[in-house]
Every structure is written in C-alpha cells, then in structure tokens.
C-alpha cells in the first residue's frame, strides 16, 4: 500500500511554485518585475487575501507593520496571492502593500498555489523557511498574537514567546504591563507626558474602548463620573484605544479626564492579547501591587458605580450581600420612585402616582419597537393582560422601552393598553441594571409587597398563558405538576405526517420554536433533534395518529 505523503514536510521550490511557463518573476506595487530567484534562501510568507474580505482588510495593516519591522533584516519577504475577482480590486488592494505579488493575470498559478497549500479560508499566511519548507500555516495567528516578535516563525520561537507570556503573568507589575522598550510614559489629554512610575501603588483601570463604539461612548459617561469620585482615592484610568483613525481617537480622548497610551501604540496590541480582550468596552482593574483584580469590571461599575472600589474579591462579596438584602427589602416605590419622578404614564397620557400601584401585582415589560421578538410577543401579552384583568382589576403592566427615538417609542406604546415610563426617563437605565436585562423582550413580575416574584414571565406566558398568573413559585410548581401529570398519557415517541422521516421524541425544553404554529414554546415538546424540528403538544398529532 502506498503511504500518504505529508506535503508540508518537504521543501517547496519557490522557483517552481511561484512561476509559470511564461513567467519567472513577481511584481511590485509599482508594476516593476522582480525575479523569483531573488527571494531564494529567504523566509517567505505566502499571503492569501482579497479586498472583498473584511477580515483581510482588518489584518493587512497589522501585517504591513510587521513587514516594515522585518524587511530591513534582509532575509524576509512576503508574496501576495490574490483572491480578488477583478484586476481593479487587485490593483486597489495591492497598492497598499509594500511586498511582492503573483501577477493577477496569472490565474492558473494563483489557483495552483491555493490548492498546493490547502487554503480553505482567507486571510491565510503560510510561512516558508529558507529551504522552502513550511514553518507554519498559522502565520495570521502568529502575527496577530506576537507581531514581528514571532520572527523567524519557528515552533521554538513561538513556544518561547508563549512561555514568556506566562512568566510575565506570574511576575506581572504595572511597569511590565505599560512600559515598552521605546516608551516609559503615558499621555494626558493636555498633551503632557506622565511617567508610568507615577502610577505605581495605585489601583489602575485599563480601559479598552473605541470612540466610534456606541456602547463605549455610553459607558465612558458613567466611568467619568466614577473616576471623579475615586481619583482622590489613588485610582487612575489608562485608555487603550482600539480606534483605527486618529481623528476618532483624538475626539474620544479629548472628552476623557484620564490618561492614555498614544494612538496606535504597539503595546496596545500586546495588551489586547495579554488580557484576552473579547468585548467592548473592557475595563481591566490592576491592584496597587500590579496584579490583575478584575478582567472586566464594566458590569461592576454599571451596577455599583464608585462603591465597587477597590474592586477586590472581599469588596464584591460585601456588595453581593448588600444587594441580596436590598432585593429582599425591595418595594415598588424603591425601584420606581426617584427624587425627580414618582409617577408612570397611562395609555391615555395621564400621570399615575406609583403610590396608587402599591399593593398590586405588577409586571415590568422591557421591549422596543426595533426588536422583532418584542413586536411578535406583544399580541400575546395584550391578550393575556386582558384575560388577567378580568380576574384581577388591580393587575397592571408597565412598559419600559429601549427605543432610541421617541417616534418608535410612541409607535409601539400606541398599541399597548397599559402603563409606561416616559421616553426620556432616567429610571429605565436603573431598571435595566437592576434586573440585569441582556436581551428583550423580558417580562418581570413584582408582587403586591414589591418583591421580585419571577424574571421568566415571558416564558411562562408562552407556556401557560393567563393561567401562569400570579407567577409565584408555588403556583408555577403546581402548574408544572399538572402538566407533567397530563403528559403521562402522551406517547414517548411517534411521527406526524409532515415530518415523517424521523421519529419525534417527547422531551422537556427550556425554549423552542414550534415548527407547526411558529410560536415560541417552553416545557414539553415533540422534538426531532436531527432536524431541529419541534411541536407544541397542542400542535402534535393525536396519540393514535402518532403511533
């Protein structure tokens, strides 16, 4: 039997793989021809990329920076293999690259290169050593993670860098985080330089943000307020801007009262990797001894403000206990009344004092016109509301909008028969934080005493309708027991005429979309895991039809 050959273990002759019968040259951005033989013996990166690819456009500037650092060594080159569809796109994209390329006109050579190096997706960077042997197919990953420091891209070098990163985390200090070999200072928005040593002994927040990012802009306002209160407590913030344009960086930093790394500071890229940055905004908190206290304190700041300081585990435990006590002591007035406002608005435009609602079963409805699930759920909630009101006249719903413009807000509320918080009401942000709202719609039940009864009311209404009222744990438990008892006689497996290729199994799910009526379902369903096909029990065929 012939053995499979690992192509990566054998050297590639660049004079062969990069040329064709009619061509023994590569081209520069200015159209000049360069003999392929001139890169023989060099470490070569084969860069498969295309202008149409967003990830490629993001990565190429990073590769340019690395190339400009490495090219002076004299033994490194990159060859661009285009995935563009037309010559115009190729020229536009290649014009921003300082390296060589396989001519766009040589489509056959480009195709063979992609096949030879098994390119499945772009951007893709194959690194070849001086003999043409593949050092790595993960050039993109190495450049993103280590930049030019990954040179010469051997496994030994990469492993060494990884080990050094781990050592750095063990021996972490503020200086090891913020000082670079070419810089030991930060900047203020007054253009003065502040040496990093001035921050030693302080609690420091590293703020990863973008001025063009809406979430960052909103959080910056909150953070600025917290910063003013904590600055006298040995607290400092350093902006690590991820903006691509200097204008955006400058505009954002001008409004910030803290310090920053300079625009496009090389250390910023390293810290993005070091702190495993994934979401914006991110606030890493460093303790006075230089160790990481919090990987991302954004939620802590949003929920507790300056009370979260000094962000230690002990402080967080204290805050959690206080929050628990506060929740247990919660009243309707404590969550809906502020110094400025003590009312909600009826659908007729009248002010209704919160005090008039005390002692009633209340539902808080978080939704928005822009949210399709909110719009789809609204008819169900209106029907349920009307059914419950017939049984309990004191039951009420309060709409809490997350719409960005008043027109959308009014459009959605005009269809609602209940109460609402005004469009420009500051209480909305507080309630979103208080109940940790992530996605909408969310329906939360408040008891007559003002305590939170249930945060999963939407799911309960989808499953039980008005029968879920008053949403208490005991009532829902009884409903579930009745539902479980009802399911005793249901078939455990079966088929229906629409989905007859596989059996449907009776299972319990937290949430699913019924393939029959196209409405959300919660609890029992007849489900085909292979096809992701599920039916409400009410939509499933009768027992005798499923057997």
PDB file of N, CA and C in Angstrom, residues 20 55 59 68 100 108 129 158 160 166 172 177 182 188 221 229 266 276 299 315 317 385 398 401 434-435 494 527:
ATOM      1  N   UNK A  20       5.403  30.264 -13.677  1.00  0.00           N
ATOM      2  CA  UNK A  20       4.645  29.530 -14.693  1.00  0.00           C
ATOM      3  C   UNK A  20       5.550  29.398 -15.915  1.00  0.00           C
ATOM      4  N   UNK A  55     -12.194  40.573   6.948  1.00  0.00           N
ATOM      5  CA  UNK A  55     -11.151  40.122   7.872  1.00  0.00           C
ATOM      6  C   UNK A  55      -9.765  40.371   7.291  1.00  0.00           C
ATOM      7  N   UNK A  59      -6.732  42.663   8.808  1.00  0.00           N
ATOM      8  CA  UNK A  59      -5.439  42.066   9.148  1.00  0.00           C
ATOM      9  C   UNK A  59      -4.278  42.680   8.373  1.00  0.00           C
ATOM     10  N   UNK A  68       7.305  45.868   7.771  1.00  0.00           N
ATOM     11  CA  UNK A  68       8.205  47.026   7.792  1.00  0.00           C
ATOM     12  C   UNK A  68       9.259  46.901   8.881  1.00  0.00           C
ATOM     13  N   UNK A 100       5.760  41.851  -2.510  1.00  0.00           N
ATOM     14  CA  UNK A 100       5.624  41.350  -3.878  1.00  0.00           C
ATOM     15  C   UNK A 100       4.296  40.628  -4.068  1.00  0.00           C
ATOM     16  N   UNK A 108      -4.038  30.875 -13.235  1.00  0.00           N
ATOM     17  CA  UNK A 108      -3.723  29.455 -13.071  1.00  0.00           C
ATOM     18  C   UNK A 108      -2.712  29.247 -11.948  1.00  0.00           C
ATOM     19  N   UNK A 129      10.459  28.438   5.315  1.00  0.00           N
ATOM     20  CA  UNK A 129      11.832  28.780   5.710  1.00  0.00           C
ATOM     21  C   UNK A 129      12.711  28.948   4.474  1.00  0.00           C
ATOM     22  N   UNK A 158       7.989  30.492  18.768  1.00  0.00           N
ATOM     23  CA  UNK A 158       6.608  30.704  19.215  1.00  0.00           C
ATOM     24  C   UNK A 158       6.403  30.132  20.613  1.00  0.00           C
ATOM     25  N   UNK A 160       8.675  29.756  22.865  1.00  0.00           N
ATOM     26  CA  UNK A 160       9.411  30.631  23.779  1.00  0.00           C
ATOM     27  C   UNK A 160       8.570  31.862  24.138  1.00  0.00           C
ATOM     28  N   UNK A 166       3.491  33.625  29.830  1.00  0.00           N
ATOM     29  CA  UNK A 166       3.050  33.005  31.080  1.00  0.00           C
ATOM     30  C   UNK A 166       3.891  33.490  32.253  1.00  0.00           C
ATOM     31  N   UNK A 172       3.774  39.707  36.986  1.00  0.00           N
ATOM     32  CA  UNK A 172       3.157  40.935  36.477  1.00  0.00           C
ATOM     33  C   UNK A 172       3.321  42.118  37.422  1.00  0.00           C
ATOM     34  N   UNK A 177       3.335  45.843  32.405  1.00  0.00           N
ATOM     35  CA  UNK A 177       2.142  45.986  31.565  1.00  0.00           C
ATOM     36  C   UNK A 177       2.249  47.201  30.650  1.00  0.00           C
ATOM     37  N   UNK A 182      10.563  51.283  24.043  1.00  0.00           N
ATOM     38  CA  UNK A 182      10.780  52.609  23.456  1.00  0.00           C
ATOM     39  C   UNK A 182      10.007  53.709  24.185  1.00  0.00           C
ATOM     40  N   UNK A 188      -1.584  62.626  28.736  1.00  0.00           N
ATOM     41  CA  UNK A 188      -2.852  63.187  29.192  1.00  0.00           C
ATOM     42  C   UNK A 188      -3.490  63.896  28.012  1.00  0.00           C
ATOM     43  N   UNK A 221     -19.319  57.854  29.831  1.00  0.00           N
ATOM     44  CA  UNK A 221     -20.003  58.862  30.651  1.00  0.00           C
ATOM     45  C   UNK A 221     -20.131  58.385  32.095  1.00  0.00           C
ATOM     46  N   UNK A 229     -15.041  60.672  41.373  1.00  0.00           N
ATOM     47  CA  UNK A 229     -15.243  60.355  42.791  1.00  0.00           C
ATOM     48  C   UNK A 229     -14.078  59.557  43.374  1.00  0.00           C
ATOM     49  N   UNK A 266       2.263  50.414  20.023  1.00  0.00           N
ATOM     50  CA  UNK A 266       2.470  48.988  19.765  1.00  0.00           C
ATOM     51  C   UNK A 266       2.138  48.131  20.981  1.00  0.00           C
ATOM     52  N   UNK A 276      -6.641  38.991  26.875  1.00  0.00           N
ATOM     53  CA  UNK A 276      -7.643  38.183  26.169  1.00  0.00           C
ATOM     54  C   UNK A 276      -8.901  39.001  25.884  1.00  0.00           C
ATOM     55  N   UNK A 299     -19.400  45.704  34.198  1.00  0.00           N
ATOM     56  CA  UNK A 299     -20.686  45.452  34.851  1.00  0.00           C
ATOM     57  C   UNK A 299     -20.678  45.905  36.303  1.00  0.00           C
ATOM     58  N   UNK A 315     -14.518  43.037  48.612  1.00  0.00           N
ATOM     59  CA  UNK A 315     -15.480  44.108  48.370  1.00  0.00           C
ATOM     60  C   UNK A 315     -16.679  43.588  47.580  1.00  0.00           C
ATOM     61  N   UNK A 317     -17.877  40.561  47.544  1.00  0.00           N
ATOM     62  CA  UNK A 317     -18.709  39.723  48.418  1.00  0.00           C
ATOM     63  C   UNK A 317     -19.609  40.609  49.277  1.00  0.00           C
ATOM     64  N   UNK A 385     -52.934  39.949  29.118  1.00  0.00           N
ATOM     65  CA  UNK A 385     -53.222  41.077  30.008  1.00  0.00           C
ATOM     66  C   UNK A 385     -54.730  41.259  30.173  1.00  0.00           C
ATOM     67  N   UNK A 398     -46.250  47.663  33.169  1.00  0.00           N
ATOM     68  CA  UNK A 398     -45.542  48.926  32.923  1.00  0.00           C
ATOM     69  C   UNK A 398     -44.506  48.679  31.833  1.00  0.00           C
ATOM     70  N   UNK A 401     -39.195  50.999  27.748  1.00  0.00           N
ATOM     71  CA  UNK A 401     -38.692  50.958  26.371  1.00  0.00           C
ATOM     72  C   UNK A 401     -37.178  51.120  26.298  1.00  0.00           C
ATOM     73  N   UNK A 434     -30.693  46.992  37.299  1.00  0.00           N
ATOM     74  CA  UNK A 434     -31.215  46.313  38.490  1.00  0.00           C
ATOM     75  C   UNK A 434     -31.614  44.871  38.180  1.00  0.00           C
ATOM     76  N   UNK A 435     -32.240  44.674  37.029  1.00  0.00           N
ATOM     77  CA  UNK A 435     -32.718  43.342  36.677  1.00  0.00           C
ATOM     78  C   UNK A 435     -31.815  42.644  35.654  1.00  0.00           C
ATOM     79  N   UNK A 494     -43.069   9.123  18.302  1.00  0.00           N
ATOM     80  CA  UNK A 494     -44.053   8.980  17.244  1.00  0.00           C
ATOM     81  C   UNK A 494     -43.681   9.803  16.030  1.00  0.00           C
ATOM     82  N   UNK A 527     -40.031  16.398  19.628  1.00  0.00           N
ATOM     83  CA  UNK A 527     -38.852  17.005  19.014  1.00  0.00           C
ATOM     84  C   UNK A 527     -38.005  15.984  18.259  1.00  0.00           C
TER      85      UNK A 527
END
